[in-house]
JSON list of N, CA and C in Angstrom, two decimals:
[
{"chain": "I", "resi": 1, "resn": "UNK", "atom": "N", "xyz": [0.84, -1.19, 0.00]},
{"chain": "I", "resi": 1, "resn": "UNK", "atom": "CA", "xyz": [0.00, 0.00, 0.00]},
{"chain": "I", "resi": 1, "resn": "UNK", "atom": "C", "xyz": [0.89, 1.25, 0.00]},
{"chain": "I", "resi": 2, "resn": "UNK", "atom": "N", "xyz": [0.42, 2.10, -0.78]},
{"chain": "I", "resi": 2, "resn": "UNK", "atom": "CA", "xyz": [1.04, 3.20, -0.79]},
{"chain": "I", "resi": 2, "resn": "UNK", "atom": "C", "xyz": [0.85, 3.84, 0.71]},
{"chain": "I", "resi": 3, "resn": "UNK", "atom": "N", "xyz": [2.13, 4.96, 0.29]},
{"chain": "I", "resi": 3, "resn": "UNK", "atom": "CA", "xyz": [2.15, 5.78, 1.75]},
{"chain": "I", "resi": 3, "resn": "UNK", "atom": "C", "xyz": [0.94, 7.11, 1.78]},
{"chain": "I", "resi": 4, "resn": "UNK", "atom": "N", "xyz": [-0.08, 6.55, 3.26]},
{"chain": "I", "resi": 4, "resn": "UNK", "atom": "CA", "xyz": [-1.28, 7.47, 3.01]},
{"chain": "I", "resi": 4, "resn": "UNK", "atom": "C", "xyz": [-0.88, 8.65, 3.16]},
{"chain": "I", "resi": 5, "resn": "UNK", "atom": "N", "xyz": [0.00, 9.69, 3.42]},
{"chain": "I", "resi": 5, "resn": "UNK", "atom": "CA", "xyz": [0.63, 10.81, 3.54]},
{"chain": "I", "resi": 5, "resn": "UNK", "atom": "C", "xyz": [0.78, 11.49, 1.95]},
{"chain": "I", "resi": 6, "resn": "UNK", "atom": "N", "xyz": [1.11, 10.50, 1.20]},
{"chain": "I", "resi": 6, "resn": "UNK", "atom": "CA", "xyz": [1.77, 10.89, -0.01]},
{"chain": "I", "resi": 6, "resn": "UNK", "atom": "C", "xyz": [0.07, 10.96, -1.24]},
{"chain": "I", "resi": 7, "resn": "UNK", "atom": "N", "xyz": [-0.34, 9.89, -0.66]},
{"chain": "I", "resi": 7, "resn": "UNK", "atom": "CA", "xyz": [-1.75, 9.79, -1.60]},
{"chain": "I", "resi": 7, "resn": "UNK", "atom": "C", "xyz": [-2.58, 11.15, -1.29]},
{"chain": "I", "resi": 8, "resn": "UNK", "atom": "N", "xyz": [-2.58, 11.76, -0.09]},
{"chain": "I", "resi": 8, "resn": "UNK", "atom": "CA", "xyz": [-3.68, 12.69, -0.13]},
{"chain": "I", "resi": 8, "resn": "UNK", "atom": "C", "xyz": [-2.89, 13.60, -0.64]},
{"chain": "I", "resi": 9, "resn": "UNK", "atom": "N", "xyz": [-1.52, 14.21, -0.39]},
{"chain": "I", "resi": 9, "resn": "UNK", "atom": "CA", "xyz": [-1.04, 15.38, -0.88]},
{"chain": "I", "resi": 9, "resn": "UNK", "atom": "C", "xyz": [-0.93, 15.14, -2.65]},
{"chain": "I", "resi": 10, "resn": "UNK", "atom": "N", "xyz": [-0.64, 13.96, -2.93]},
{"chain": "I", "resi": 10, "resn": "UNK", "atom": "CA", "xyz": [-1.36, 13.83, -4.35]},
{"chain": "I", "resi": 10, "resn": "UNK", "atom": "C", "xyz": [-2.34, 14.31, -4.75]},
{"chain": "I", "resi": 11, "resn": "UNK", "atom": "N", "xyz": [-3.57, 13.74, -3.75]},
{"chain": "I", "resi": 11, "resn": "UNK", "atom": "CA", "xyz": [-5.00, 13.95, -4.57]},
{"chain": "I", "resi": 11, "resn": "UNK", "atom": "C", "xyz": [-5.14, 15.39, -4.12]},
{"chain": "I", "resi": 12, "resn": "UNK", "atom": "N", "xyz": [-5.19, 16.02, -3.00]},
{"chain": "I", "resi": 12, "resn": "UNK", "atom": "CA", "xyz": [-5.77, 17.49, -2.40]},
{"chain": "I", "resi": 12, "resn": "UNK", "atom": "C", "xyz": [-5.12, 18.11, -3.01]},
{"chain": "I", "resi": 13, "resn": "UNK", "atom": "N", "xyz": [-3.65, 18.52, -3.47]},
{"chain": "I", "resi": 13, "resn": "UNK", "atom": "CA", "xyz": [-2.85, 19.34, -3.45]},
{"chain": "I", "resi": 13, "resn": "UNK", "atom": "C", "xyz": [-2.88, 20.99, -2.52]},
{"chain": "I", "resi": 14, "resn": "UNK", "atom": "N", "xyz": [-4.18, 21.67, -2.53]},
{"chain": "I", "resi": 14, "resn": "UNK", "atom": "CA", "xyz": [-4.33, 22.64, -1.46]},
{"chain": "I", "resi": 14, "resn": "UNK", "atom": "C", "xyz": [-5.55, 22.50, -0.17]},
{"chain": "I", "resi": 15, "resn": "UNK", "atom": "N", "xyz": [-5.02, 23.15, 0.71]},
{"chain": "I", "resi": 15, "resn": "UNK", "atom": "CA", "xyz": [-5.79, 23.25, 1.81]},
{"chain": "I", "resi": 15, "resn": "UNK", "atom": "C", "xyz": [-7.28, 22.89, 1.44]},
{"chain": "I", "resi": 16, "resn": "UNK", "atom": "N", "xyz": [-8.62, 22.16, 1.62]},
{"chain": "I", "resi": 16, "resn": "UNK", "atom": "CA", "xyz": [-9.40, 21.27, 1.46]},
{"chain": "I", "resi": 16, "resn": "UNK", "atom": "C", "xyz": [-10.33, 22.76, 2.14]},
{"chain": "I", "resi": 17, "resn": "UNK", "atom": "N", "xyz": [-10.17, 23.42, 2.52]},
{"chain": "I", "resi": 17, "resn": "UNK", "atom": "CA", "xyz": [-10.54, 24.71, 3.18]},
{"chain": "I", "resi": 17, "resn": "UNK", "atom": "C", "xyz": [-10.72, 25.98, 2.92]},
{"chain": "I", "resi": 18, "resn": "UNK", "atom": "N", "xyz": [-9.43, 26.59, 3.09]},
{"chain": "I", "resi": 18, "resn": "UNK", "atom": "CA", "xyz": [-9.30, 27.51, 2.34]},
{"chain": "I", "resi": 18, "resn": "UNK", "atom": "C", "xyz": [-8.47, 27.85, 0.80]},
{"chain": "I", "resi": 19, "resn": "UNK", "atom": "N", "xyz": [-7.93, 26.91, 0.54]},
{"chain": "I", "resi": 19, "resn": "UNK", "atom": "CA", "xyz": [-7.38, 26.81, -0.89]},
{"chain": "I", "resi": 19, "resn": "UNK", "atom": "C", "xyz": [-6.18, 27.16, -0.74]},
{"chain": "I", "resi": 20, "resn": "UNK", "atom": "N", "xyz": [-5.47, 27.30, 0.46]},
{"chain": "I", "resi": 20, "resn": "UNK", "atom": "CA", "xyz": [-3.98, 27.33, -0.03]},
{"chain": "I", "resi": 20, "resn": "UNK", "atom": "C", "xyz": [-2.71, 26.96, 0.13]},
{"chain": "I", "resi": 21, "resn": "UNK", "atom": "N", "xyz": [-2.08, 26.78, -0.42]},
{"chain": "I", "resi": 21, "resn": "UNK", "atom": "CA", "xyz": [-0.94, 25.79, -0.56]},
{"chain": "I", "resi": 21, "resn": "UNK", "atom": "C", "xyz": [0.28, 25.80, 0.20]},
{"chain": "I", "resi": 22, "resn": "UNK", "atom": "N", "xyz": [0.42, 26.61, 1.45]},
{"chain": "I", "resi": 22, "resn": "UNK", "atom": "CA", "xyz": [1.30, 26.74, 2.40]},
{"chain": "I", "resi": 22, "resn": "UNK", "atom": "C", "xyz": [1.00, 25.83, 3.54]},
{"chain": "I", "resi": 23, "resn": "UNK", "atom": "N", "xyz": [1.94, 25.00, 4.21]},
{"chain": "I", "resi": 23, "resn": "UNK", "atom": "CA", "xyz": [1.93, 24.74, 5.26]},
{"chain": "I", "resi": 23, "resn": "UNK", "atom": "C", "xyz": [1.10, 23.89, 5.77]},
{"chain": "I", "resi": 24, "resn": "UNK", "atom": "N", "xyz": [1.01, 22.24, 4.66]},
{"chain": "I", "resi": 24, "resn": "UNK", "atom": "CA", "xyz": [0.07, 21.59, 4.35]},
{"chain": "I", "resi": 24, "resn": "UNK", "atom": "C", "xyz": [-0.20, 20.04, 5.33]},
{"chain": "I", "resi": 25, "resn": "UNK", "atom": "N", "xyz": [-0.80, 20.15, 6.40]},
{"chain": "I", "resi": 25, "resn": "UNK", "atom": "CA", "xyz": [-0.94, 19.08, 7.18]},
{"chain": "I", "resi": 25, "resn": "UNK", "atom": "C", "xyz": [-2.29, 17.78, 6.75]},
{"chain": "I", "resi": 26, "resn": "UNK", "atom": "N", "xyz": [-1.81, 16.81, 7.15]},
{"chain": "I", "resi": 26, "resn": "UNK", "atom": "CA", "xyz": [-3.07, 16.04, 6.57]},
{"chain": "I", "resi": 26, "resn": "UNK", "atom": "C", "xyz": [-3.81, 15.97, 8.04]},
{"chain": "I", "resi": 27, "resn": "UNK", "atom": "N", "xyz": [-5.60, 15.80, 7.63]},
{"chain": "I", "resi": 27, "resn": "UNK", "atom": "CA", "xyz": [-6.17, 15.59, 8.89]},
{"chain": "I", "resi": 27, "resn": "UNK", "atom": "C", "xyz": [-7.04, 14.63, 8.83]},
{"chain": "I", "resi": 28, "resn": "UNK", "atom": "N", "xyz": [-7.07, 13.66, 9.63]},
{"chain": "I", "resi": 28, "resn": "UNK", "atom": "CA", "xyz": [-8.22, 12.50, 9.69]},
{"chain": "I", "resi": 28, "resn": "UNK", "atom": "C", "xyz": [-9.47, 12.80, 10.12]},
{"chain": "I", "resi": 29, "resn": "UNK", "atom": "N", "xyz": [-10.53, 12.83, 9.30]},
{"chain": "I", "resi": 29, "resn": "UNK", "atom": "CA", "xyz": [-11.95, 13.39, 9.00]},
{"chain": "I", "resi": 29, "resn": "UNK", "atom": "C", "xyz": [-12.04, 12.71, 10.23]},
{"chain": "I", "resi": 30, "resn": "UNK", "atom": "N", "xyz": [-12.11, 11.25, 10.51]},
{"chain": "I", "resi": 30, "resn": "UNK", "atom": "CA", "xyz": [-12.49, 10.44, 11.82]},
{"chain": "I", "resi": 30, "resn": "UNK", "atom": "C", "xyz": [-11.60, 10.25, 12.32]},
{"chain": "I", "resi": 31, "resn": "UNK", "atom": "N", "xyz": [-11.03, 11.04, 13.96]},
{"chain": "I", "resi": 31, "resn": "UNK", "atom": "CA", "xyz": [-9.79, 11.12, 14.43]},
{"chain": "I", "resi": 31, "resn": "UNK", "atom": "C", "xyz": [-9.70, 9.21, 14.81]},
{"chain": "I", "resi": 32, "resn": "UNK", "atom": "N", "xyz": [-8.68, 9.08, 14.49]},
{"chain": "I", "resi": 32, "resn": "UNK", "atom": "CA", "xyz": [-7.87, 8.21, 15.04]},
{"chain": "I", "resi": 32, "resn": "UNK", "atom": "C", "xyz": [-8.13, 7.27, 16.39]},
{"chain": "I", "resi": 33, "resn": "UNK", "atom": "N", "xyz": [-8.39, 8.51, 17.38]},
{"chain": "I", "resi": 33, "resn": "UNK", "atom": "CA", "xyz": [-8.77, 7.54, 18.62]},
{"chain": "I", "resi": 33, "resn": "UNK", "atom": "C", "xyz": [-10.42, 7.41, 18.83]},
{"chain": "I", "resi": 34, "resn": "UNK", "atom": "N", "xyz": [-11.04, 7.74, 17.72]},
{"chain": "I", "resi": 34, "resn": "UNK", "atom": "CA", "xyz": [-12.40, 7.30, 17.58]},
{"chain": "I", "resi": 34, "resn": "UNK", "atom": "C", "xyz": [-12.28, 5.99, 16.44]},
{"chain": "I", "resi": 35, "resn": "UNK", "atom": "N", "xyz": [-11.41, 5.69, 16.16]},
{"chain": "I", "resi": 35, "resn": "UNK", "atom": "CA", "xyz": [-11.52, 4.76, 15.48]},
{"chain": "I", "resi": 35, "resn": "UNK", "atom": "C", "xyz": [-11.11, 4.66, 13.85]},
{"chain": "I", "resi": 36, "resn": "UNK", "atom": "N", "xyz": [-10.69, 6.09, 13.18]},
{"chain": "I", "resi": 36, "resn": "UNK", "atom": "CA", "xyz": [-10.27, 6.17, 12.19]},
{"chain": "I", "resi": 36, "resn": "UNK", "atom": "C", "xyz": [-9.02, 5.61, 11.94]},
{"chain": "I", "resi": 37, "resn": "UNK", "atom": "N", "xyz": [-9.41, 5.66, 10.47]},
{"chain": "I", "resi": 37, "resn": "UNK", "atom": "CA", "xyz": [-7.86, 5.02, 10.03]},
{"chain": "I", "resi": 37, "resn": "UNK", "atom": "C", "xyz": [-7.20, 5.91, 9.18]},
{"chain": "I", "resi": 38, "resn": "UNK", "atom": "N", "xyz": [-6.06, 5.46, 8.87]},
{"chain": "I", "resi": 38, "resn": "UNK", "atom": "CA", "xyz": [-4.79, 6.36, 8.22]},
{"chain": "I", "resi": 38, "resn": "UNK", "atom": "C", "xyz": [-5.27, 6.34, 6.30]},
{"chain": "I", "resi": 39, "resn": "UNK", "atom": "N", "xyz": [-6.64, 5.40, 5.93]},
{"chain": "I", "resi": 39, "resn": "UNK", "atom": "CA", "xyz": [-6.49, 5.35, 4.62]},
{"chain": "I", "resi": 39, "resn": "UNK", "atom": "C", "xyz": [-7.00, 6.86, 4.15]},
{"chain": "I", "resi": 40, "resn": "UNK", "atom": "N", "xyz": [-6.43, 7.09, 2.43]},
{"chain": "I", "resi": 40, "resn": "UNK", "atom": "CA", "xyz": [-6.57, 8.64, 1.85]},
{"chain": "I", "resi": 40, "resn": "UNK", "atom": "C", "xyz": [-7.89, 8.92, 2.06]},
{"chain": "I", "resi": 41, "resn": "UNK", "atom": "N", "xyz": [-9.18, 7.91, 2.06]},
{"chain": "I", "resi": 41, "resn": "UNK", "atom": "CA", "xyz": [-10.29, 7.80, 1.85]},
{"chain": "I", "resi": 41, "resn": "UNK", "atom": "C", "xyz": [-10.78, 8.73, 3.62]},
{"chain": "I", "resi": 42, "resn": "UNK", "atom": "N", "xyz": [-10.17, 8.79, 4.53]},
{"chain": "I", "resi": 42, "resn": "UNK", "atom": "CA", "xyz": [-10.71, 9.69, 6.17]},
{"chain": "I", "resi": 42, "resn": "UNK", "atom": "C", "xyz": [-9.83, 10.46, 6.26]},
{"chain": "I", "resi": 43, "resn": "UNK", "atom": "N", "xyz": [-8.79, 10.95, 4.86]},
{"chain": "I", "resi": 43, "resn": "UNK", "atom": "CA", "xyz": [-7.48, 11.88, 5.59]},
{"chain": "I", "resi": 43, "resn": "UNK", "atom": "C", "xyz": [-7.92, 13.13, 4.17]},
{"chain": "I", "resi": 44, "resn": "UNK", "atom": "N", "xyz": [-7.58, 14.27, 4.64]},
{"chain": "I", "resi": 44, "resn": "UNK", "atom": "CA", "xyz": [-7.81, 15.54, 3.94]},
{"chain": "I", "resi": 44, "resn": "UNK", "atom": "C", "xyz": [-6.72, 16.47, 4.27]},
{"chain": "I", "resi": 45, "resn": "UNK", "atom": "N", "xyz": [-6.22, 17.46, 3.28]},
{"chain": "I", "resi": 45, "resn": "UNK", "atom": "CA", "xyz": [-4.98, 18.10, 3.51]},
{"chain": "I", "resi": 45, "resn": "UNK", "atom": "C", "xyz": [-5.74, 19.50, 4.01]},
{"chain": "I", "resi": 46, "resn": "UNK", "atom": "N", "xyz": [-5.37, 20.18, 5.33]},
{"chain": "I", "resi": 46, "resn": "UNK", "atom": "CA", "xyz": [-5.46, 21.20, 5.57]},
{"chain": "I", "resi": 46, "resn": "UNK", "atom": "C", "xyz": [-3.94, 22.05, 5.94]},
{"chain": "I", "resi": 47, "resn": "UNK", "atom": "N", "xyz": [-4.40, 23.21, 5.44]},
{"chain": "I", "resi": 47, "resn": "UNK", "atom": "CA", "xyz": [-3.16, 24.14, 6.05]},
{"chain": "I", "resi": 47, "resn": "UNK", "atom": "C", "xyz": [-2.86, 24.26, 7.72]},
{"chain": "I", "resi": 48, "resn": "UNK", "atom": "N", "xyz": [-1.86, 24.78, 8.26]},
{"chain": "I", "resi": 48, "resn": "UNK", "atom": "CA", "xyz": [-1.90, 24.33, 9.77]},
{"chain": "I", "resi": 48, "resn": "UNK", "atom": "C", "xyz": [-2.68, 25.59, 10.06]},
{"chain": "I", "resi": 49, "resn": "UNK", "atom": "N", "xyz": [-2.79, 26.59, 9.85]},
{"chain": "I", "resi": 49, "resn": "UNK", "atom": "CA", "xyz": [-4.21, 27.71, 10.49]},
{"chain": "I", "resi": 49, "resn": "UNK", "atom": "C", "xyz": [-5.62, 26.68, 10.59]},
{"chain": "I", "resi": 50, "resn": "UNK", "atom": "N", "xyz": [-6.13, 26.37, 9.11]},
{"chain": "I", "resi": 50, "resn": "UNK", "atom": "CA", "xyz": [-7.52, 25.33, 9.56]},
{"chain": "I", "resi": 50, "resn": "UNK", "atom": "C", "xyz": [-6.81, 24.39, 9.86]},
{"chain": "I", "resi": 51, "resn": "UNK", "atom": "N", "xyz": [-6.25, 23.57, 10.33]},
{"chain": "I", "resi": 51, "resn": "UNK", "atom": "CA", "xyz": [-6.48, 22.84, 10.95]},
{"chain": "I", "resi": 51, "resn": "UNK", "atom": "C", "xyz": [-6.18, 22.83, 12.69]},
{"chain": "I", "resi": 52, "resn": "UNK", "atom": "N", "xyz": [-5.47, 24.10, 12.81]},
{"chain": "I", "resi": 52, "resn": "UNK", "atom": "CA", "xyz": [-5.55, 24.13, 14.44]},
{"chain": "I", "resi": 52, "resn": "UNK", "atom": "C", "xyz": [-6.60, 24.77, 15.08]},
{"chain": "I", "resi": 53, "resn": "UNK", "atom": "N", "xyz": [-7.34, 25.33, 14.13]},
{"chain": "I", "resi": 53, "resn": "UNK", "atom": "CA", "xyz": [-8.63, 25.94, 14.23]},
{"chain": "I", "resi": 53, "resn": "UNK", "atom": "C", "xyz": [-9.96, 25.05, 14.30]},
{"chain": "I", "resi": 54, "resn": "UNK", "atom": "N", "xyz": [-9.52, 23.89, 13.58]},
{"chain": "I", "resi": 54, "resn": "UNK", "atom": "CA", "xyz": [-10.82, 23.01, 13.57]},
{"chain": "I", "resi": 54, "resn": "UNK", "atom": "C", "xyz": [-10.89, 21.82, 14.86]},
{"chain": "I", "resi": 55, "resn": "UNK", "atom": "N", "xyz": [-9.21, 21.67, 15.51]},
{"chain": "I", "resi": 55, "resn": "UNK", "atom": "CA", "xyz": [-8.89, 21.07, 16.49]},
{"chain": "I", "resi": 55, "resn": "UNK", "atom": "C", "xyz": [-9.17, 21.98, 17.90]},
{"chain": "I", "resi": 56, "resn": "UNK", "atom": "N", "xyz": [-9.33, 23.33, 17.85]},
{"chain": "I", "resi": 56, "resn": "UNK", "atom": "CA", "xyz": [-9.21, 24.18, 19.23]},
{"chain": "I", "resi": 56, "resn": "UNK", "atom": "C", "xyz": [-11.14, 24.58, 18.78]},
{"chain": "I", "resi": 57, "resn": "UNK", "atom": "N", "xyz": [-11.96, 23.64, 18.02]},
{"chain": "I", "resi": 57, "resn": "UNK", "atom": "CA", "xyz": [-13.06, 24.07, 18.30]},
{"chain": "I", "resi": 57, "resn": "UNK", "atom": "C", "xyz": [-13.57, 24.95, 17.79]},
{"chain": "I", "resi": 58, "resn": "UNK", "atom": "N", "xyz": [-12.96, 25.48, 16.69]},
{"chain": "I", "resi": 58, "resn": "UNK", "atom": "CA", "xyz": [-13.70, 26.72, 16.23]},
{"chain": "I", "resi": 58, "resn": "UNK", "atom": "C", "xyz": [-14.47, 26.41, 14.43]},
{"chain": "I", "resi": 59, "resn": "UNK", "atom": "N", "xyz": [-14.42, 24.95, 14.38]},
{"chain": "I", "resi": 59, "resn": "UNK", "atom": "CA", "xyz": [-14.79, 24.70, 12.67]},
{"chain": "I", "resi": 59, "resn": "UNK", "atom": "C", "xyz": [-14.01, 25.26, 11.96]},
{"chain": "I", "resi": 60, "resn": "UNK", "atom": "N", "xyz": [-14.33, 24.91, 10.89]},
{"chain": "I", "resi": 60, "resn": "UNK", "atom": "CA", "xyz": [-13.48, 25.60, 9.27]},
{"chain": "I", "resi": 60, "resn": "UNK", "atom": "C", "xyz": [-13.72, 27.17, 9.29]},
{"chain": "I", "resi": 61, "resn": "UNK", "atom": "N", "xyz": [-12.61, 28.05, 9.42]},
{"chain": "I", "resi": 61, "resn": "UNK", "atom": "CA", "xyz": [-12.67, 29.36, 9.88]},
{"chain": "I", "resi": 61, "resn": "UNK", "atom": "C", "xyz": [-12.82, 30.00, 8.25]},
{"chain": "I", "resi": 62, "resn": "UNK", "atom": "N", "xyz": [-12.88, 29.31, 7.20]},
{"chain": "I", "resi": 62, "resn": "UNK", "atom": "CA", "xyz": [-13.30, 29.58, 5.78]},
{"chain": "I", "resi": 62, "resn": "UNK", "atom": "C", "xyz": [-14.69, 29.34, 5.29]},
{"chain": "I", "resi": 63, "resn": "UNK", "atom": "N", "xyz": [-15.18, 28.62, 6.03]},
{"chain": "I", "resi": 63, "resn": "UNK", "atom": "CA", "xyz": [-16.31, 28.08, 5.66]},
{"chain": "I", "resi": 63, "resn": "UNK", "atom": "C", "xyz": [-16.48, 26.10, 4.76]},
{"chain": "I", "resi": 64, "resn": "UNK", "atom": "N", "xyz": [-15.28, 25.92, 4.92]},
{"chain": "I", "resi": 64, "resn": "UNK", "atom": "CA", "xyz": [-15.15, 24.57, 4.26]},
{"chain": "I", "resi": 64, "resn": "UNK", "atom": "C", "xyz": [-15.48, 24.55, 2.43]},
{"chain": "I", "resi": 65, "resn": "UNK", "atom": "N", "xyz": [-14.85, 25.45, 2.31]},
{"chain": "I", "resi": 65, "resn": "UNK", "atom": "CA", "xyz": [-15.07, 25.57, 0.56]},
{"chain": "I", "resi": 65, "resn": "UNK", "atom": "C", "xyz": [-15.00, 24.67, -0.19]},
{"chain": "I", "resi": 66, "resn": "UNK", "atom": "N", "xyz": [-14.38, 23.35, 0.37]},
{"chain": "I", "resi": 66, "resn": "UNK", "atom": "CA", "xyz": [-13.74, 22.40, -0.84]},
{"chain": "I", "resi": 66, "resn": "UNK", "atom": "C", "xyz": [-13.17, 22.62, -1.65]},
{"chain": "I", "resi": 67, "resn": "UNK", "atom": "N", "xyz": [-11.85, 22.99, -1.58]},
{"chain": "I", "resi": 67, "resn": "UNK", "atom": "CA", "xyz": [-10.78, 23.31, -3.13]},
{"chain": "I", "resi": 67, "resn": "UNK", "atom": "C", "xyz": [-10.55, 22.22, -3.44]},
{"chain": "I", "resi": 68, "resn": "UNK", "atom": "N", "xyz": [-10.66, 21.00, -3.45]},
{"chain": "I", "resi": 68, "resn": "UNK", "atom": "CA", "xyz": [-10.13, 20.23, -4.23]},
{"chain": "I", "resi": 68, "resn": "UNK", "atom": "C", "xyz": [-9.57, 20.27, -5.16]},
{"chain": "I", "resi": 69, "resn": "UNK", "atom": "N", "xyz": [-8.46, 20.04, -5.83]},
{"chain": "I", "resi": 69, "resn": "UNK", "atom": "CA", "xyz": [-7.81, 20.24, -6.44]},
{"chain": "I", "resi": 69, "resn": "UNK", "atom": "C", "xyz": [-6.75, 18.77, -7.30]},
{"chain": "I", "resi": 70, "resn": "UNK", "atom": "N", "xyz": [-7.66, 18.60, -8.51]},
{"chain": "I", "resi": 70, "resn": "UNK", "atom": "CA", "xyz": [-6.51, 17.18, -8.81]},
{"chain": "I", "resi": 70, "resn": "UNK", "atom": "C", "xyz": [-5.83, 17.81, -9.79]},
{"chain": "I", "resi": 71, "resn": "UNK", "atom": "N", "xyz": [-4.31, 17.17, -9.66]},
{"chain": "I", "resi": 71, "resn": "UNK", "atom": "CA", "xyz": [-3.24, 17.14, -10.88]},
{"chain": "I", "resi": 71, "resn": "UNK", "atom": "C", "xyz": [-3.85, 16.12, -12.18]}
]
């Protein structure tokens, strides 16, 4: 199996959020100690602003735009 780190920054290429391409962390839609897993299919690339924002409780501080973005 490929490395799930490498598959989402493949598929997302920008922040899943706000659209942009700095400072790109992956985040598990279903954390981990609820039971998620590491596949690309529960992991999404956020920038580290949304995503320390969506971890300290405050939701997608963009509104969750969906940039998706494929090569």
């Amino acid at each position: 199996m490929e490395n799930y780190k490498a598959v989402v920054h493949a598929r997302d290429v920008v922040c899943q959020n706000c659209g942009s391409s700095k400072n790109l962390t992956v985040h598990h839609i279903i954390p981990k100690c609820r039971g998620g897993s590491n596949t690309p299919e529960n992991c999404i690339l956020l920038c580290r602003d949304c995503h320390r924002a969506l971890h300290e409780g405050e939701g997608y501080p963009h509104g969750n735009k969906k940039k998706r973005r494929h090569k």
